[in-house]
Each structure stands twice: as C-alpha cells, then as structure tokens.
CSV table of C-alpha atoms and ligand atoms in Angstrom, one decimal:
chain,number,residue,atom,x,y,z
A,1,MET,CA,2.5,19.2,-3.6
A,2,LYS,CA,4.3,16.8,-5.9
A,3,LEU,CA,4.8,13.2,-4.9
A,4,ILE,CA,5.6,9.8,-6.3
A,5,VAL,CA,3.0,7.3,-5.3
A,6,THR,CA,4.5,4.2,-3.7
A,7,VAL,CA,1.5,2.7,-1.9
A,8,LYS,CA,-2.2,2.0,-2.7
A,9,ALA,CA,-4.0,0.0,0.0
A,10,TYR,CA,-7.0,-2.2,-0.6
A,11,PRO,CA,-10.1,0.1,-0.6
A,12,THR,CA,-12.3,0.3,2.5
A,13,VAL,CA,-15.9,1.5,2.8
A,14,THR,CA,-17.2,3.7,5.5
A,15,GLN,CA,-20.5,5.4,6.0
A,16,SER,CA,-18.9,8.9,6.2
A,17,GLU,CA,-16.5,8.7,3.3
A,18,GLY,CA,-17.9,6.0,1.1
A,19,GLU,CA,-15.2,3.9,-0.7
A,20,THR,CA,-11.7,5.2,-0.1
A,21,VAL,CA,-8.2,4.2,-0.6
A,22,CYS,CA,-5.2,5.1,1.5
A,23,VAL,CA,-2.5,6.4,-0.8
A,24,ALA,CA,1.1,7.1,0.3
A,25,GLY,CA,4.2,8.3,-1.4
A,26,VAL,CA,7.4,10.3,-1.4
A,27,ARG,CA,7.4,14.1,-2.0
A,28,THR,CA,9.5,15.3,-4.8
A,29,ASP,CA,9.0,19.0,-4.2
A,30,THR,CA,10.8,19.1,-0.9
A,31,ALA,CA,14.6,19.6,-0.3
A,32,THR,CA,14.9,15.9,0.7
A,33,PRO,CA,12.4,13.1,0.2
A,34,GLU,CA,9.5,13.1,2.7
A,35,TRP,CA,6.7,10.7,3.3
A,36,VAL,CA,3.1,11.8,2.6
A,37,ARG,CA,-0.2,10.0,3.2
A,38,LEU,CA,-3.3,11.1,1.2
A,39,TRP,CA,-6.7,10.2,2.6
A,40,PRO,CA,-9.5,9.9,1.6
A,41,VAL,CA,-9.0,9.1,-2.1
A,42,GLY,CA,-12.1,7.8,-3.8
A,43,PHE,CA,-9.9,6.1,-6.4
A,44,ARG,CA,-12.5,4.2,-8.3
A,45,GLU,CA,-14.6,7.4,-8.6
A,46,LEU,CA,-11.8,9.0,-10.6
A,47,PRO,CA,-12.2,9.1,-14.4
A,48,ASP,CA,-9.9,6.6,-16.2
A,49,ALA,CA,-7.5,9.3,-17.3
A,50,ALA,CA,-6.9,10.3,-13.6
A,51,ARG,CA,-6.3,6.9,-12.2
A,52,PHE,CA,-2.6,7.1,-11.3
A,53,ALA,CA,-0.4,4.0,-11.0
A,54,LYS,CA,2.1,3.1,-8.3
A,55,TRP,CA,5.5,4.8,-9.0
A,56,GLN,CA,3.8,7.6,-11.0
A,57,GLU,CA,4.4,11.2,-10.1
A,58,ILE,CA,1.3,13.2,-9.3
A,59,GLU,CA,0.7,16.9,-8.5
A,60,ILE,CA,-2.2,17.6,-6.1
A,61,GLY,CA,-3.5,20.3,-3.7
A,62,ALA,CA,-3.5,18.9,-0.2
A,63,ALA,CA,-3.8,20.3,3.3
A,64,PRO,CA,-2.7,18.7,6.6
A,65,SER,CA,-5.6,16.6,7.8
A,66,ALA,CA,-7.7,18.2,10.5
A,67,ALA,CA,-8.9,14.9,11.9
A,68,ASP,CA,-5.6,13.0,11.8
A,69,ALA,CA,-2.6,14.4,13.6
A,70,ARG,CA,0.0,12.1,12.1
A,71,PRO,CA,2.6,14.4,10.5
A,72,GLU,CA,2.4,12.7,7.0
A,73,SER,CA,-1.4,12.8,6.7
A,74,HIS,CA,-3.0,15.2,4.2
A,75,ARG,CA,-6.4,15.6,2.9
A,76,PRO,CA,-6.2,15.9,-0.9
A,77,ASN,CA,-8.4,18.0,-3.2
A,78,LEU,CA,-8.9,15.5,-6.1
A,79,GLN,CA,-10.2,18.3,-8.4
A,80,THR,CA,-6.6,19.5,-8.6
A,81,LEU,CA,-5.0,16.2,-9.5
A,82,ARG,CA,-2.5,16.2,-12.3
A,83,LEU,CA,-0.6,13.1,-13.5
A,84,GLY,CA,3.1,13.0,-14.3
A,85,ALA,CA,5.7,10.5,-15.5
A,86,LYS,CA,6.1,7.0,-14.2
A,87,VAL,CA,9.4,5.9,-12.6
A,88,ASP,CA,10.6,2.8,-14.4
A,89,THR,CA,12.4,0.0,-12.7
A,90,ARG,CA,14.7,-0.5,-15.8
A,91,ARG,CA,17.1,-3.3,-15.0
A,92,ASP,CA,18.5,-2.2,-11.6
A,93,TRP,CA,15.7,-0.4,-9.8
A,94,GLY,CA,18.2,2.5,-9.6
A,95,LEU,CA,15.7,5.2,-10.4
A,96,ARG,CA,13.4,4.1,-7.7
A,97,ARG,CA,16.2,3.9,-5.2
A,98,GLY,CA,17.0,7.5,-6.1
A,99,VAL,CA,13.4,8.6,-5.4
A,100,LEU,CA,13.5,6.9,-2.0
A,101,GLY,CA,16.9,8.3,-1.1
A,102,PRO,CA,17.5,8.3,2.7
A,103,LEU,CA,14.0,6.9,3.4
A,104,LEU,CA,15.1,3.5,2.2
A,105,GLY,CA,15.6,1.4,5.3
A,106,GLN,CA,15.9,4.5,7.5
A,107,ARG,CA,14.2,2.9,10.5
A,108,THR,CA,13.4,-0.6,11.8
A,109,LEU,CA,9.8,-1.5,12.5
A,110,CYS,CA,10.8,-2.1,16.2
A,111,GLU,CA,12.1,1.5,16.2
A,112,LEU,CA,9.0,2.9,14.5
A,113,MET,CA,6.7,1.2,17.0
A,114,GLY,CA,8.9,2.4,19.9
A,115,LEU,CA,8.6,6.0,18.7
A,116,GLN,CA,4.8,6.1,18.9
A,117,GLY,CA,3.6,8.4,21.6
A,118,THR,CA,6.5,10.8,21.1
A,119,ALA,CA,6.0,14.2,19.4
A,120,ALA,CA,5.6,14.0,15.6
A,121,ALA,CA,6.2,10.2,15.6
A,122,PRO,CA,6.7,8.9,12.1
A,123,SER,CA,3.7,6.9,10.9
A,124,ILE,CA,5.2,5.6,7.7
A,125,GLY,CA,8.4,3.8,7.0
A,126,LEU,CA,10.2,1.6,4.5
A,127,VAL,CA,11.6,-1.1,6.6
A,128,ARG,CA,14.3,-3.6,5.7
A,129,VAL,CA,13.2,-7.2,6.0
A,130,ARG,CA,15.8,-9.7,7.4
A,131,PRO,CA,16.4,-12.6,5.1
A,132,GLY,CA,14.4,-15.7,6.0
A,133,ALA,CA,10.9,-14.1,6.0
A,134,VAL,CA,8.1,-16.6,5.3
A,135,ALA,CA,4.9,-15.9,3.3
A,136,THR,CA,1.7,-17.9,3.6
A,137,ILE,CA,-1.7,-17.6,2.0
A,138,HIS,CA,-5.1,-17.7,3.8
A,139,SER,CA,-8.7,-17.2,3.0
A,140,ALA,CA,-9.7,-13.7,4.0
A,141,PRO,CA,-12.5,-13.1,6.5
A,142,ASP,CA,-15.8,-12.0,5.1
A,143,TRP,CA,-17.2,-8.5,5.9
A,144,GLU,CA,-20.2,-7.9,8.1
A,145,PRO,CA,-23.5,-7.5,6.3
A,146,ALA,CA,-23.6,-3.8,7.0
A,147,LYS,CA,-20.3,-3.3,5.2
A,148,HIS,CA,-21.5,-5.2,2.2
A,149,LEU,CA,-24.6,-3.0,2.2
A,150,GLN,CA,-22.4,0.1,2.4
A,151,ALA,CA,-20.3,-1.1,-0.5
A,152,GLU,CA,-23.5,-1.6,-2.6
A,153,ILE,CA,-24.7,1.9,-1.8
A,154,THR,CA,-21.4,3.4,-2.6
A,155,ALA,CA,-21.1,1.6,-6.0
A,156,ALA,CA,-24.6,2.8,-7.1
A,157,PRO,CA,-24.8,5.6,-9.7
A,158,HIS,CA,-25.0,9.1,-8.3
A,159,LEU,CA,-25.2,12.8,-9.5
A,160,LEU,CA,-21.6,12.9,-10.6
A,161,ARG,CA,-21.3,9.4,-12.0
A,162,ASP,CA,-24.1,7.9,-14.1
A,163,GLN,CA,-22.5,4.4,-14.3
A,164,ALA,CA,-22.6,2.0,-11.4
A,165,LEU,CA,-19.2,0.7,-10.2
A,166,ALA,CA,-18.5,-3.0,-9.6
A,167,VAL,CA,-19.5,-3.5,-6.0
A,168,LEU,CA,-16.4,-3.7,-3.8
A,169,ARG,CA,-16.0,-7.1,-2.1
A,170,PRO,CA,-13.6,-8.2,0.6
A,171,PRO,CA,-10.4,-9.7,-0.8
A,172,GLN,CA,-10.7,-13.5,-1.3
A,173,PHE,CA,-7.2,-14.2,0.0
A,174,GLN,CA,-4.7,-12.7,2.4
A,175,ILE,CA,-0.9,-13.0,2.1
A,176,ARG,CA,0.7,-13.2,5.5
A,177,TYR,CA,4.3,-12.5,6.3
A,178,ARG,CA,6.2,-13.8,9.3
A,179,TRP,CA,9.4,-11.7,9.4
A,180,HIS,CA,12.0,-9.9,11.4
A,181,CYS,CA,13.2,-6.3,11.0
A,182,LEU,CA,16.9,-5.5,11.5
A,183,ASP,CA,16.6,-4.5,15.1
A,184,THR,CA,19.0,-6.6,17.2
A,185,ASP,CA,16.3,-7.5,19.7
A,186,CYS,CA,13.5,-7.9,17.1
A,187,PRO,CA,11.0,-10.5,18.5
A,188,GLY,CA,9.5,-11.0,15.0
A,189,HIS,CA,6.5,-9.6,13.3
A,190,THR,CA,3.4,-11.0,11.6
A,191,HIS,CA,1.4,-9.0,9.1
A,192,ASN,CA,-1.2,-9.5,6.4
A,193,SER,CA,-0.4,-7.4,3.3
A,194,CYS,CA,-2.9,-4.6,2.8
A,195,ASP,CA,-1.6,-3.9,-0.7
A,196,TRP,CA,-4.3,-3.4,-3.3
A,197,GLU,CA,-2.2,-5.4,-5.7
A,198,VAL,CA,-3.0,-8.6,-3.8
A,199,GLY,CA,-6.7,-8.1,-4.4
A,200,ALA,CA,-6.2,-7.0,-8.0
A,201,ALA,CA,-3.9,-10.0,-8.8
A,202,THR,CA,-6.5,-12.4,-7.3
A,203,ILE,CA,-9.2,-11.1,-9.7
A,204,LYS,CA,-6.7,-11.4,-12.6
A,205,PHE,CA,-5.5,-14.9,-11.7
A,206,ASN,CA,-9.1,-16.2,-11.2
A,207,GLN,CA,-9.7,-15.3,-14.9
A,208,LYS,CA,-6.4,-16.7,-16.1
A,209,TYR,CA,-5.8,-19.9,-14.1
A,210,PRO,CA,-7.9,-22.9,-13.0
A,211,ALA,CA,-9.4,-22.3,-9.5
A,212,ASP,CA,-7.1,-24.8,-7.9
A,213,GLN,CA,-3.9,-23.0,-9.1
A,214,VAL,CA,-4.8,-19.4,-8.1
A,215,GLN,CA,-3.3,-19.6,-4.6
A,216,ALA,CA,0.0,-21.1,-5.8
A,217,HIS,CA,0.3,-18.2,-8.3
A,218,LEU,CA,-0.5,-15.6,-5.7
A,219,LEU,CA,2.1,-17.1,-3.3
A,220,ALA,CA,4.7,-17.1,-6.1
A,221,LYS,CA,4.0,-13.4,-6.8
A,222,PHE,CA,3.8,-12.1,-3.2
A,223,GLY,CA,5.9,-14.7,-1.5
A,224,GLU,CA,8.8,-16.0,-3.5
A,225,GLN,CA,9.2,-12.9,-5.7
A,226,ILE,CA,9.2,-10.5,-2.7
A,227,VAL,CA,10.8,-12.3,0.2
A,228,GLY,CA,12.5,-15.1,-1.7
A,229,GLU,CA,16.2,-15.8,-1.8
A,230,GLY,CA,18.4,-13.2,-3.4
A,231,LYS,CA,16.0,-10.3,-2.8
A,232,GLU,CA,16.8,-7.2,-0.9
A,233,THR,CA,13.3,-6.8,0.6
A,234,TYR,CA,11.8,-3.7,2.3
A,235,PHE,CA,8.1,-3.4,3.4
A,236,PHE,CA,6.2,-0.1,3.2
A,237,MET,CA,4.8,0.1,6.7
A,238,GLY,CA,2.1,2.5,7.9
A,239,ASN,CA,0.3,2.6,11.2
A,240,GLN,CA,-3.4,2.9,12.1
A,241,HIS,CA,-4.8,6.3,12.9
A,242,ARG,CA,-6.5,5.1,16.1
A,243,TYR,CA,-4.0,2.4,17.1
A,244,PRO,CA,-0.6,4.1,16.3
A,245,GLU,CA,1.4,1.2,17.6
A,246,THR,CA,-0.3,-1.2,15.1
A,247,PHE,CA,1.6,-1.0,11.8
A,248,MET,CA,0.5,-2.7,8.5
A,249,VAL,CA,2.4,-3.9,5.5
A,250,LEU,CA,1.2,-1.7,2.7
A,251,GLY,CA,3.5,-2.9,-0.1
A,252,ALA,CA,7.0,-3.9,-0.8
A,253,PHE,CA,10.2,-2.7,-2.5
A,254,TYR,CA,12.2,-5.8,-3.5
A,255,PRO,CA,15.2,-5.3,-5.8
A,256,LYS,CA,17.6,-8.1,-6.4
A,257,GLU,CA,20.3,-8.2,-3.8
A,258,ARG,CA,23.3,-6.1,-4.9
A,259,ALA,CA,26.6,-7.8,-5.3
A,260,ASN,CA,29.1,-6.2,-2.8
B,1,ZN,ZN1,11.3,-5.8,14.6
C-alpha cells in the first residue's frame, strides 16, 4: 500500500513487541482517501535513511492485523518500506487538504464514539474542534519500574543492531485539551495529546531554553499555535484497541481559518 503518514504517537514499550510506535495515515493508492493504522512499527530500530517524517508518503507491504479487528489496522512488513516525497504546507496547507479530501472533518467525535460496537466501526477520524478549546500543560506520570526495565532491555544492542539506543523515558510533560466537537449535543471532551511531537519538542526545548521557560514554549507550540484564535483546528483521533469507546488525540491539523 501507499500512504501519507499523518500520525506518529509517542512510543510505547511492551514485553511482546518491544518499543513500538502507532503510525496512521491516509492511503493514496485507493480510489478515495482511506485511513490506515500501522502497528507495530519499531520506529527507532529503523536505519536513519528509513525514518519517515509526518506528511511523507511511504510504500509498504502490510496485511490486515490478525489480532486487531479494527478495519484500519494493518501489520506492516518493515523490510518492504520505501520512502516517497513529503507533502509541503506551502502557504495555504492546500496540498495537505487535498490529501485528506473527504476525511477532513467527516465525523464528530461524539459520532465516532456512538458508532463503536457497530459493524466495521471507524477507529480513526479527523475531527473539527469547536473554537474556544483550552490547552494546559501538566507533569506526566512516571512509568512503573517494570516498564522502565523493559525500555532498558529494548534499547540494548542486539543481533541486528550493534549500537544501543537512548533508553525511552516517559514524556516529561503532557498537553491537555478541553474541547468540544461540532456535535450539537457535545458534552465536551478532555484529552492528553499522544503526539510524539510533544515529547520530541520537550527534549529540544530543554536543550534550547532555561528550565523555567520550557513549559511556556511547549504551551505556545501545542496550545496557542494549534487551538488559538484564527485557527481552523482538527484533531486526529484514534481509539484504543481494547477500549474502543476511548479515543485519543494523536495529532492536529490546524491551518489558518479561511476567509469566507
Ligand atoms: Zn463531542
């Protein structure tokens, strides 16, 4: 399949799969755009040249996941991964709108949650955020010792990789959104962002700014820039395999509001 990657979630570590990242995107080899989820992706195990970016097209062999019945879920064969071109935002985000096509704001979150339990219920969506959403920043909870240990084991050198990876840590901060979707009866939603970009920006900002300014810079980047005034904001939402009614914010699409 060919797809444009739109989501990379913060890595997790499990005993069975090691360190993995949930990747999602939009297929470009189907008649109309379709969502696809790829799991597991051992992203940091990939050689540098194979580490694809968000909004980059990739070609990869993948089969419907045997252990996960969600229609979008596929298990990728990373040996077949080929990287394609990146989709630029240019000045107007028009190219990215084109990739998303009818998926952009197709369903509200209330609607997605209500569909769970029906046949082939969608498990991914790009949901319009009603103006007035609020972002806050919080210290993230630490992991249990067993998870830290698993992260250390996973990062150690092995047969196919002679260099150790930096040991994965829990994110230092969480960005939390309190928001409404466009459903008329929306009671409001609260989500922490699972976007890998939050963790990556935290590491970068810790190197760039004094410690007491890091939170303010993170809040500017993931708060004001995404849900601030004048933005047409959408959240990439995906649900949890075992708790399908529980959706997570996996990333955002936030062009400037278009003048009508
Ligand atoms: Zn809602």
